[in-house]
CSV table of C-alpha atoms and ligand atoms in Angstrom, one decimal:
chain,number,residue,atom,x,y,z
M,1,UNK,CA,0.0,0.0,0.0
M,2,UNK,CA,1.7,3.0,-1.0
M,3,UNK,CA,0.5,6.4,-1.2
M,4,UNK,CA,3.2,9.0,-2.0
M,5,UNK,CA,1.1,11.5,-1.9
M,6,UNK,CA,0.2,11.2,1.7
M,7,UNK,CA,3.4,10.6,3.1
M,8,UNK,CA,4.9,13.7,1.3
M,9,UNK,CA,2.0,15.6,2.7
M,10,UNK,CA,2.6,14.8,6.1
M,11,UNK,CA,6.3,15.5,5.9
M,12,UNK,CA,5.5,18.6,4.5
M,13,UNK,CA,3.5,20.2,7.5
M,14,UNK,CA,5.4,18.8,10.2
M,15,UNK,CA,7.7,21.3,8.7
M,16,UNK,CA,5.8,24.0,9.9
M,17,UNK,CA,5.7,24.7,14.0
M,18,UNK,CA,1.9,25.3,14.9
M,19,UNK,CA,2.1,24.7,18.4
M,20,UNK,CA,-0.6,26.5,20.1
M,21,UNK,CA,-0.5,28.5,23.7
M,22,UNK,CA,-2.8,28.2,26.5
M,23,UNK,CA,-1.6,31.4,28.1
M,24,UNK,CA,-2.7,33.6,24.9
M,25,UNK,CA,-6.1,35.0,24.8
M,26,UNK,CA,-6.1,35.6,20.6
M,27,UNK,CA,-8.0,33.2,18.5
M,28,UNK,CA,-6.1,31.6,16.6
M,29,UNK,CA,-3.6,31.1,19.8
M,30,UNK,CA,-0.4,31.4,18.2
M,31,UNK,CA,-0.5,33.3,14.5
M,32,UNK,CA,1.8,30.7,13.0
M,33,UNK,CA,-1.1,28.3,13.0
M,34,UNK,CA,-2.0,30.3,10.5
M,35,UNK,CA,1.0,29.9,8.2
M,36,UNK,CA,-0.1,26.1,7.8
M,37,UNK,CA,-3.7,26.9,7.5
M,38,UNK,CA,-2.4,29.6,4.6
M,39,UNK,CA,-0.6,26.5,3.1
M,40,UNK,CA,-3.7,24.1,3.5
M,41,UNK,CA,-6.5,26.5,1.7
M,42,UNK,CA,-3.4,27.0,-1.0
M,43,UNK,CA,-3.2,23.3,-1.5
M,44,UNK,CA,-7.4,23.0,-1.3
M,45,UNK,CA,-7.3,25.1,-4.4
M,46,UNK,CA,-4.3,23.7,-6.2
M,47,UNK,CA,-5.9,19.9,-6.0
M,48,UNK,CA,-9.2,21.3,-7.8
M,49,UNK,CA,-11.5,22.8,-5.2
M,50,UNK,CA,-13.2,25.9,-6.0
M,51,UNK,CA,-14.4,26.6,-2.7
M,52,UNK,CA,-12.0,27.2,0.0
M,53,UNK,CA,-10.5,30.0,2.4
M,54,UNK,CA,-9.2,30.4,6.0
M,55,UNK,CA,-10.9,32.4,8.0
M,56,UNK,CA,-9.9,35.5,10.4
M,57,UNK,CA,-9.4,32.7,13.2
M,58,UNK,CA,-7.1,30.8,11.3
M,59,UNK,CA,-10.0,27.7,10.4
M,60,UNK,CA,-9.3,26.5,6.7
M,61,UNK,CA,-13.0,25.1,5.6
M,62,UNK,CA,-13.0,23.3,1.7
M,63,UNK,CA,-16.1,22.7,-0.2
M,64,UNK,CA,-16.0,19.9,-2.7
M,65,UNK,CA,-19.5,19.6,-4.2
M,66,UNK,CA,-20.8,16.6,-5.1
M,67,UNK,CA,-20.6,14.5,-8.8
M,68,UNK,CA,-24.0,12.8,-8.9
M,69,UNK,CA,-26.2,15.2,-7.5
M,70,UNK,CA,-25.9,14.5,-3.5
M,71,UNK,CA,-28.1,16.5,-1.7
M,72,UNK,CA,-26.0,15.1,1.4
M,73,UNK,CA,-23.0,16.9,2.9
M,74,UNK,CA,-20.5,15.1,5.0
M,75,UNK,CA,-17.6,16.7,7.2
M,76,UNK,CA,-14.1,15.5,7.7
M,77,UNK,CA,-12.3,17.6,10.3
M,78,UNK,CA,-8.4,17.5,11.8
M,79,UNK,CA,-6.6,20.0,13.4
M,80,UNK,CA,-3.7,21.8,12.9
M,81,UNK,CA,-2.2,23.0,16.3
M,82,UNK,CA,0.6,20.6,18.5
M,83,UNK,CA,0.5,20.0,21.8
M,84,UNK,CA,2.6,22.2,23.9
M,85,UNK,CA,3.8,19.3,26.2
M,86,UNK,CA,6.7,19.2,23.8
M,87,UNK,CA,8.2,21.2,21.2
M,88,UNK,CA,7.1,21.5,17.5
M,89,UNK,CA,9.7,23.4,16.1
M,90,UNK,CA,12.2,22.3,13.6
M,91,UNK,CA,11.0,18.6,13.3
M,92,UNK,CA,13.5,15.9,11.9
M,93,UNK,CA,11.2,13.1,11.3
M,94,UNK,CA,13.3,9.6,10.7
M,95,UNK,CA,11.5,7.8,7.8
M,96,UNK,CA,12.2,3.6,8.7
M,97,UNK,CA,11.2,1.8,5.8
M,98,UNK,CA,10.3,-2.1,6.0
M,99,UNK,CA,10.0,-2.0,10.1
M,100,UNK,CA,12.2,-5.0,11.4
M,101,UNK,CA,10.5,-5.4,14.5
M,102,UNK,CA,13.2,-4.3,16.6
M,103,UNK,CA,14.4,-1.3,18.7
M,104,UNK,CA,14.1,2.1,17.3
M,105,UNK,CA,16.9,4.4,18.5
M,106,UNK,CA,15.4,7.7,18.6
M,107,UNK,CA,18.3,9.7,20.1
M,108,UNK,CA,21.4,8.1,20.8
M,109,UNK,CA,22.7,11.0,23.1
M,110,UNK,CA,19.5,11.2,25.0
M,111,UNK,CA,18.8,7.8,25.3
M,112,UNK,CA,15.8,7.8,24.1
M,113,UNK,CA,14.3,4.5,22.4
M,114,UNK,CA,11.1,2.7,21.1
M,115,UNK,CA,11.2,-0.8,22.0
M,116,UNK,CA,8.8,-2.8,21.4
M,117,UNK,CA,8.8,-4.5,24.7
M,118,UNK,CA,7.6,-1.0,26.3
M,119,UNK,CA,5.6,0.3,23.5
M,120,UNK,CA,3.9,-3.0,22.4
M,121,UNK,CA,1.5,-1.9,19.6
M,122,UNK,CA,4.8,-2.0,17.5
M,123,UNK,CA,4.4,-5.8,17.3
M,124,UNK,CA,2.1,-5.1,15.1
M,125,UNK,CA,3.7,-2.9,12.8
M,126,UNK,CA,6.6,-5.0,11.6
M,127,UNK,CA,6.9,-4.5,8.2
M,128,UNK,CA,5.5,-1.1,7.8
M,129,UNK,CA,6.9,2.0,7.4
M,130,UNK,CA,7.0,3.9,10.2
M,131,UNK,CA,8.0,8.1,10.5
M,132,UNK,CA,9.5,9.0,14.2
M,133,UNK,CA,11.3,11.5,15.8
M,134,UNK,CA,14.9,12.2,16.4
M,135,UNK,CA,13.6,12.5,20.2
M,136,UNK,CA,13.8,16.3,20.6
M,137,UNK,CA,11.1,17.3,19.5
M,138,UNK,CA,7.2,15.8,19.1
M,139,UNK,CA,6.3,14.8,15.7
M,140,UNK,CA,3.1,16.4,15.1
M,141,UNK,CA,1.1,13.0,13.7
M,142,UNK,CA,-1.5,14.6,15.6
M,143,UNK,CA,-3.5,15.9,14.0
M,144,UNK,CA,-1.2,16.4,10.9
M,145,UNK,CA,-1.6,12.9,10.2
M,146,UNK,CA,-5.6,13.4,9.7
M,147,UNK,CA,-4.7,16.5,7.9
M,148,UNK,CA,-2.9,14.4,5.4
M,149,UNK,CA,-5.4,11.5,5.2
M,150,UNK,CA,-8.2,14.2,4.4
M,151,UNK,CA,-6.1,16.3,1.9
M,152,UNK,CA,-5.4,12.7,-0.1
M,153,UNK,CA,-8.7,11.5,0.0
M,154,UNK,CA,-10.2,14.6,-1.4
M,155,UNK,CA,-6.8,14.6,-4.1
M,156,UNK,CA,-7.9,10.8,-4.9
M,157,UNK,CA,-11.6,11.5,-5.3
M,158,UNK,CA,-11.8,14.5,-7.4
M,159,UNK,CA,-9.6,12.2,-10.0
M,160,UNK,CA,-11.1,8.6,-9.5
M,161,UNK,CA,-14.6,7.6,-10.9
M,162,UNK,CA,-15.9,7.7,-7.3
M,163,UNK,CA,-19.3,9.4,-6.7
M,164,UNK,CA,-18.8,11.3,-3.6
M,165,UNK,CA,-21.9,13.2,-1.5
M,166,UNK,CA,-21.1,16.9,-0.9
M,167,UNK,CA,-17.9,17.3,1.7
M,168,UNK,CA,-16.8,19.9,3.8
M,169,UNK,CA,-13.6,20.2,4.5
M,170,UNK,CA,-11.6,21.5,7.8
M,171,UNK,CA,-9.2,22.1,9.3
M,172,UNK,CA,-9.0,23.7,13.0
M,173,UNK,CA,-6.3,25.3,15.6
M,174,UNK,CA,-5.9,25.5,19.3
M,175,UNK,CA,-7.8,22.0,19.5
M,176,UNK,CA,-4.9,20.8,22.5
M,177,UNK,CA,-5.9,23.9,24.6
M,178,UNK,CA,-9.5,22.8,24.3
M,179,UNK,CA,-10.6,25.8,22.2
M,180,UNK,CA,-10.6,23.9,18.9
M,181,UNK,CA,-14.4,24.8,18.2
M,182,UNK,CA,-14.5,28.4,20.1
M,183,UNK,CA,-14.8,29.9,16.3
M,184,UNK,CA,-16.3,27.4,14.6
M,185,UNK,CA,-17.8,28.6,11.9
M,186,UNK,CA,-21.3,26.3,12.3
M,187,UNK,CA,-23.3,28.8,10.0
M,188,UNK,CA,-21.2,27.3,7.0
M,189,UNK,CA,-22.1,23.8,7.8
M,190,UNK,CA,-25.7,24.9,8.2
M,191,UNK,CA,-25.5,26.5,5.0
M,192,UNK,CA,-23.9,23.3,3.5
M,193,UNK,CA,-27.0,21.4,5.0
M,194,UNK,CA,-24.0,19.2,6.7
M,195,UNK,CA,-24.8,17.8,10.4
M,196,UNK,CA,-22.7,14.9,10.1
M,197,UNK,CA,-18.8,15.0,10.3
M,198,UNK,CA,-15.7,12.7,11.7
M,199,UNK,CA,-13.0,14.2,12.9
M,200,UNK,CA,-9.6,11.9,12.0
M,201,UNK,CA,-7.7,12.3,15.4
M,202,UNK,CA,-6.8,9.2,16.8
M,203,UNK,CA,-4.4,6.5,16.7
M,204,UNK,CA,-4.8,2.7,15.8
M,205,UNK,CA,-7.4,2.6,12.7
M,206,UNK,CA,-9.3,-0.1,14.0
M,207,UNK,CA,-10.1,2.3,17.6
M,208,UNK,CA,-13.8,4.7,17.0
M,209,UNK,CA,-14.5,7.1,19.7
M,210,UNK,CA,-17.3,8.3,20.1
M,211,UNK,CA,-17.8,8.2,23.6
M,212,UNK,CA,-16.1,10.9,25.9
M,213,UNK,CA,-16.5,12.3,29.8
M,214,UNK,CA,-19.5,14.9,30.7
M,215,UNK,CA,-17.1,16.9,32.5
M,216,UNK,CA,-17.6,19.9,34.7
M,217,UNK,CA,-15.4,22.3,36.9
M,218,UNK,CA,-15.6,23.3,40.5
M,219,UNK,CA,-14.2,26.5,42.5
M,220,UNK,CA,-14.5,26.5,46.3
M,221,UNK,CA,-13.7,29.5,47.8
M,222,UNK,CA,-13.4,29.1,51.5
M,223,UNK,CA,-13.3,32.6,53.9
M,224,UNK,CA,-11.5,31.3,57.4
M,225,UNK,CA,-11.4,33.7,60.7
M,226,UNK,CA,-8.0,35.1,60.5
M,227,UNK,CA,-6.6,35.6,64.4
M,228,UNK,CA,-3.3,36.4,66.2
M,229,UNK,CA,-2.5,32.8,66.7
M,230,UNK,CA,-1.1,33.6,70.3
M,231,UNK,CA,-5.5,34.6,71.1
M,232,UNK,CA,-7.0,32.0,68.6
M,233,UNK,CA,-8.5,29.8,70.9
M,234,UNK,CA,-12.4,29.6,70.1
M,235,UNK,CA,-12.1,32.2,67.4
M,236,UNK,CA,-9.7,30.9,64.5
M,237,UNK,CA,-11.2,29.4,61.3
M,238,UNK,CA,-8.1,28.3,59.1
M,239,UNK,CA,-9.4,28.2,55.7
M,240,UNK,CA,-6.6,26.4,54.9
M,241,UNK,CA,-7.3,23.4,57.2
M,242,UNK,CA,-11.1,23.8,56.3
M,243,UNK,CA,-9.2,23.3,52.6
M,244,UNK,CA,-7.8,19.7,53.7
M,245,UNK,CA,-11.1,19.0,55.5
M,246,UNK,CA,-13.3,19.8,52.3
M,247,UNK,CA,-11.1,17.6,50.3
M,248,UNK,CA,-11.3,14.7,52.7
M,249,UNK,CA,-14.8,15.0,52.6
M,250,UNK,CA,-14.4,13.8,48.5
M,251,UNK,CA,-14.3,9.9,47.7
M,252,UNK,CA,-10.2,9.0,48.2
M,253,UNK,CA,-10.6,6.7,45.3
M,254,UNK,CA,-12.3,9.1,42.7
M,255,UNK,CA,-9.0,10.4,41.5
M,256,UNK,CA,-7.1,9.9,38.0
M,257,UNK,CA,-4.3,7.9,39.4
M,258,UNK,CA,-7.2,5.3,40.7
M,259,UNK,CA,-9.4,4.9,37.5
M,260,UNK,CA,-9.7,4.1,34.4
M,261,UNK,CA,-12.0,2.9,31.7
M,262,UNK,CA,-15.1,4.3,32.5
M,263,UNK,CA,-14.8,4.7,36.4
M,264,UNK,CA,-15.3,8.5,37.1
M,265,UNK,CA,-13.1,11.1,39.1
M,266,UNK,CA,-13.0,14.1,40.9
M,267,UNK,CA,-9.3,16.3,39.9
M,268,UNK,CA,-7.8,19.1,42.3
M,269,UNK,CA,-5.9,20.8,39.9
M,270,UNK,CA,-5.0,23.5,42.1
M,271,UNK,CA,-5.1,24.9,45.3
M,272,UNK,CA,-3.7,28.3,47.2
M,273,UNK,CA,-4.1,29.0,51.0
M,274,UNK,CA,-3.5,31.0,53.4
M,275,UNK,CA,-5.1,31.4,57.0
M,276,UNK,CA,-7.9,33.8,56.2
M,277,UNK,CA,-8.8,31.9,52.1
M,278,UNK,CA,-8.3,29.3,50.4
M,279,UNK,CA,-9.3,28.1,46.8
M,280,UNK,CA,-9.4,24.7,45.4
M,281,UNK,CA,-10.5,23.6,41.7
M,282,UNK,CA,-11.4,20.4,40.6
M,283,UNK,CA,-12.4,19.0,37.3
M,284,UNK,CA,-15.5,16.4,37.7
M,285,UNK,CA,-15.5,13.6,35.0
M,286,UNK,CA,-17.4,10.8,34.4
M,287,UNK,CA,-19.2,8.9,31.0
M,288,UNK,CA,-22.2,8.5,32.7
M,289,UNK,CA,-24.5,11.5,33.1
M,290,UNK,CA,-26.6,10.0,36.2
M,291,UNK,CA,-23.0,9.4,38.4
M,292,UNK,CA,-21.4,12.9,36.7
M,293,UNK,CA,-24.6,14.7,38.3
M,294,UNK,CA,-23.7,12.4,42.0
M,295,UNK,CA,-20.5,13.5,41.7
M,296,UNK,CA,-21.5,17.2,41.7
M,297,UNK,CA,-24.0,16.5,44.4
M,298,UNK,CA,-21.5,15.8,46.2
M,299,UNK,CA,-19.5,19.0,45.9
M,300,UNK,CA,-22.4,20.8,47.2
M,301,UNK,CA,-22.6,18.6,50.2
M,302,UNK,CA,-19.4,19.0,51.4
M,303,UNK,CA,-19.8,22.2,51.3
M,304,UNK,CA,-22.9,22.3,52.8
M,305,UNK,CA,-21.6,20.0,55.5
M,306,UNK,CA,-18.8,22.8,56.5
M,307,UNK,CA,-20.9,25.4,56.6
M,308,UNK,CA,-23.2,23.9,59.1
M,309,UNK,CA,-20.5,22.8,60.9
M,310,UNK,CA,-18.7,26.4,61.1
M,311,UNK,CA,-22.4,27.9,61.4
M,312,UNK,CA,-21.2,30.6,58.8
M,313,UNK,CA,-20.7,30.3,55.0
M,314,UNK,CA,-17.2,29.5,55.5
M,315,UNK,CA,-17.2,27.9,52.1
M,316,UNK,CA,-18.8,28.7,48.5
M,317,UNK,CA,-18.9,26.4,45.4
M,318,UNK,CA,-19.4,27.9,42.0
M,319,UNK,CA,-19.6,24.9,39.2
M,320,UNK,CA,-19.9,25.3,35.6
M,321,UNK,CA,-20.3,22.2,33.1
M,322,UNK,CA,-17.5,22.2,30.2
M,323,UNK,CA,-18.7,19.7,28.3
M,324,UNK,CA,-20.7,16.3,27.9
M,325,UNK,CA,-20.5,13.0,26.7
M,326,UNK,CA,-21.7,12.7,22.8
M,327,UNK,CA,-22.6,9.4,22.9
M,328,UNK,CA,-26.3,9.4,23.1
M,329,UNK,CA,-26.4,11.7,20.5
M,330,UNK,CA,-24.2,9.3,18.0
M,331,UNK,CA,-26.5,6.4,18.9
M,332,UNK,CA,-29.8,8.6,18.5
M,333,UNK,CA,-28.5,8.2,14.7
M,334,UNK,CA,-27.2,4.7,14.6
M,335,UNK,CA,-26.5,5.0,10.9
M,336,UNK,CA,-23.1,7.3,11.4
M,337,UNK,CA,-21.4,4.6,13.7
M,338,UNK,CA,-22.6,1.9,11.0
M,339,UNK,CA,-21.6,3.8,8.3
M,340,UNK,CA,-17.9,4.1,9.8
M,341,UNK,CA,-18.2,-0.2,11.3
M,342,UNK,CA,-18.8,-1.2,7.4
M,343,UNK,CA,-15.7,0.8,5.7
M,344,UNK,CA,-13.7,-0.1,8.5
M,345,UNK,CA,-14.8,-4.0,7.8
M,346,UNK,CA,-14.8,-3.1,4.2
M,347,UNK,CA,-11.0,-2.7,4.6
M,348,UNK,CA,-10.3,-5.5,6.5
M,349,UNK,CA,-10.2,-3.8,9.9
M,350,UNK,CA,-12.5,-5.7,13.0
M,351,UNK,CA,-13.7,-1.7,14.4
M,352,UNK,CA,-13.5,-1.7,18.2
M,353,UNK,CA,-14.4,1.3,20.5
M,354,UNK,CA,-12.3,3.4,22.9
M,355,UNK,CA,-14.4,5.4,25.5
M,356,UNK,CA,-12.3,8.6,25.7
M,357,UNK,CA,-10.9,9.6,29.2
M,358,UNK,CA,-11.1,13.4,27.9
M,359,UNK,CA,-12.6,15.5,25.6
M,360,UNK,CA,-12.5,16.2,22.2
M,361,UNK,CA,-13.8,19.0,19.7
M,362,UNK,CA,-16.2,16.0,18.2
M,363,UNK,CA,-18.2,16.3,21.1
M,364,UNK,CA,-18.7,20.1,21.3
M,365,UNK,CA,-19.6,20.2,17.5
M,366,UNK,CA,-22.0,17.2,18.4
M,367,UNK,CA,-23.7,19.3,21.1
M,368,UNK,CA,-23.6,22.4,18.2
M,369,UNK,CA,-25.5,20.2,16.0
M,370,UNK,CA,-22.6,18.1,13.4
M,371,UNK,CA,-22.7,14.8,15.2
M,372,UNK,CA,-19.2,13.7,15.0
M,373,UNK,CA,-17.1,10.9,16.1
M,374,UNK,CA,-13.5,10.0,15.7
M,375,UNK,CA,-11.6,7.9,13.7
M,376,UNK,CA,-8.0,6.7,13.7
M,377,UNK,CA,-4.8,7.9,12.1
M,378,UNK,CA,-2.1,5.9,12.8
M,379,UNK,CA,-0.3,7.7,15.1
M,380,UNK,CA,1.0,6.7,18.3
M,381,UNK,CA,2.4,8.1,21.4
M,382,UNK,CA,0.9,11.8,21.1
M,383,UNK,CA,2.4,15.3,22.4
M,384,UNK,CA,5.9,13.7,23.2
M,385,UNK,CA,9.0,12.7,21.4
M,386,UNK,CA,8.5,9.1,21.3
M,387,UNK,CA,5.2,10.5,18.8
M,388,UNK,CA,5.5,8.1,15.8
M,389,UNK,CA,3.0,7.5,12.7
M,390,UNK,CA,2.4,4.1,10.7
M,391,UNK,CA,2.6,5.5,7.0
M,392,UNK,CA,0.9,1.8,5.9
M,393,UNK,CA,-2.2,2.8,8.8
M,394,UNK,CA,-2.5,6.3,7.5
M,395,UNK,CA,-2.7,5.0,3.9
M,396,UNK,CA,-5.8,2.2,4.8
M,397,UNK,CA,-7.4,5.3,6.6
M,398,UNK,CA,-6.9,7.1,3.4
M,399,UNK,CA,-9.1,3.9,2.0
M,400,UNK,CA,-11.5,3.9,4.4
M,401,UNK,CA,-13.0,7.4,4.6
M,402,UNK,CA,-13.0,6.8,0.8
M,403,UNK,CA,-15.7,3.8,1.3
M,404,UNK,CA,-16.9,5.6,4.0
M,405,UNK,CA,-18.0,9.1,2.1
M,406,UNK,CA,-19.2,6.9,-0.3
M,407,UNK,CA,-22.2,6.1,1.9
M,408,UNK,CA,-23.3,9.3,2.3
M,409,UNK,CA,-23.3,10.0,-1.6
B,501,ZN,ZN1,-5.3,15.6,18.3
């Protein structure tokens, strides 16, 4: 299986550093997102599509209309921004051709290695052709990989005999700070008539998500009785030992270094005291919407408990829901996980499904109205240096979205 196409793609633009930046309040987050997205509605137009253009936040949407008269529209999203757990600057991917099966050295000097022992899913790759790192900086498979997958499949369609529904086309930034769909431009899609997309961002092609955590945030702001310590006695509320108490009064086990799958937790992400106030914020997660509603009971509570206890409002709770799980809404329309089952199958993958331990921007843009789940790449090992993509597994996802668009015509 060999597309050169999409592996020349995908060397291409990790060659560009889009890293984007949690800190920065602009939208895109970082302004050389936007030299790739330049590139991307450049390369939109020079493969035959008529319709394309990045707008003012940096999002590149493509229209491709249909060639047998599809009233139906279908999206395929990937995003352009790397993680900023690790550099994305000045990338020097190693291309291994025919993968042996044994251990990659990444970076001699750094000792920094895949073996396959560790990083098992290589087992499975032997073979292949595989495009690493040189282990200082990440490689940028995610998302570029999907990026590349979509650009070929709309390159292969527009000169194959296919017939092909409407598509949409795009690609996002700032999806690894979690603002991926914050300028979404949903009018287009309306316009479009489009309420179904996939976004390519995962890894194994046989994995679809299209489950993720309802997730929420909490704030509690506690207001101790700040005294001389020498003349406490009776009078001193220490807001930061009501802090410790207010924790305590959480589930010990309900934390990310306890769970997995789909077992639910409560995250302090931060916390600053003093004697007179004290803040603590946790992030609430959980797939299922009746225990993700418990687990916010529960925050109120504690702090209801504390408050009784102190006979003042010693402590106050503000949460705010983030995001929630677009799973009911996929299987309201069973149709768009069937629709991915039978290309995968089609192409001799057996699908299987991940429940995500996050979010992503398919759930968002479900709850926006563009139910959309997420498929494979072929990269492994996100946002670090031992980042890696299967060229053969991006090629057969370059296949599949081909049969799968094709149910949609
Ligand atoms: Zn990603």
């Amino acid at each position: 299986m060999i597309n050169l196409k999409l592996k020349e793609r995908f060397l291409k633009y990790i060659k560009f550093d889009t890293q984007s930046d949690d800190s920065s309040t602009t939208i895109p987050s970082t302004m050389k997102q936007k030299d790739l997205g330049k590139y991307l509605e450049e390369e939109l137009k020079s493969i035959g599509l008529s319709e394309s253009f990045m707008d003012e936040f940096g999002y590149v949407y493509g229209y491709l209309p249909s060639n047998c008269n599809s009233k139906q529209t279908i999206g395929l999203i990937a995003h352009m921004d790397t993680s900023d757990e690790a550099s994305g600057k000045d990338v020097n991917p190693k291309v291994i051709n025919n993968y042996d099966g044994s251990i990659i050295v990444l970076n001699e000097a750094l000792g920094l290695k895949l073996d396959p022992k560790e990083f098992n899913y290589l087992n499975n790759q032997i073979g292949h052709e595989l495009i690493t790192t040189d282990g200082t900086t990440l490689l940028g498979a995610d998302d570029k990989a999907g990026i590349a997958i979509i650009m070929t499949v709309i390159d292969e369609l527009l000169h194959s005999n296919i017939e092909y529904p409407n598509i949409i086309v795009t690609f996002t930034p700032d999806e690894e700070i979690g603002r991926g769909t914050d300028a979404f431009n949903y009018e287009y899609y309306k316009e479009k008539n489009c309420s179904i997309a996939y976004t390519l961002d995962g890894g194994e092609p046989h994995i679809v998500n299209y489950e993720n955590f309802n997730a929420a945030s909490c704030v509690v702001e506690i207001i101790g009785k700040s005294i001389h310590p020498g003349s406490a006695k009776n009078k001193m509320i220490n807001a930061s030992l009501v802090a410790i108490e207010f924790n305590d009064l959480l589930p010990k086990y309900m934390v990310p270094s306890m769970t997995e799958g789909y077992e639910g937790f409560n995250h302090l992400v931060e916390i600053s005291s003093s004697v007179s106030n004290a803040k603590l914020v946790y992030i609430i997660r959980n797939h299922d919407m009746n225990l993700f509603k418990e687990q916010k009971v529960l925050f109120g509570k504690a702090c209801e408990y504390l408050n009784t206890k102190y006979g003042y409002e010693v402590c106050k709770i503000t949460l705010k829901d983030s995001y929630y799980n677009m799973k009911e809404l996929v299987l309201k329309n069973e149709f768009i996980l069937a629709n991915a089952n039978d290309a995968l199958r089609e192409n001799g993958v057996t699908p299987e499904y991940d429940p995500i331990r996050g979010g992503t921007d398919g759930a968002r843009l479900s709850f926006g109205g563009i139910i959309t789940p997420n498929l494979g790449t072929g990269g492994q090992n996100f946002h670090g240096p031992f980042e890696y993509l299967d060229v053969d597994e991006a090629s057969l996802m370059v296949n599949v979205v081909k049969t799968l668009v094709q149910k949609y015509k």
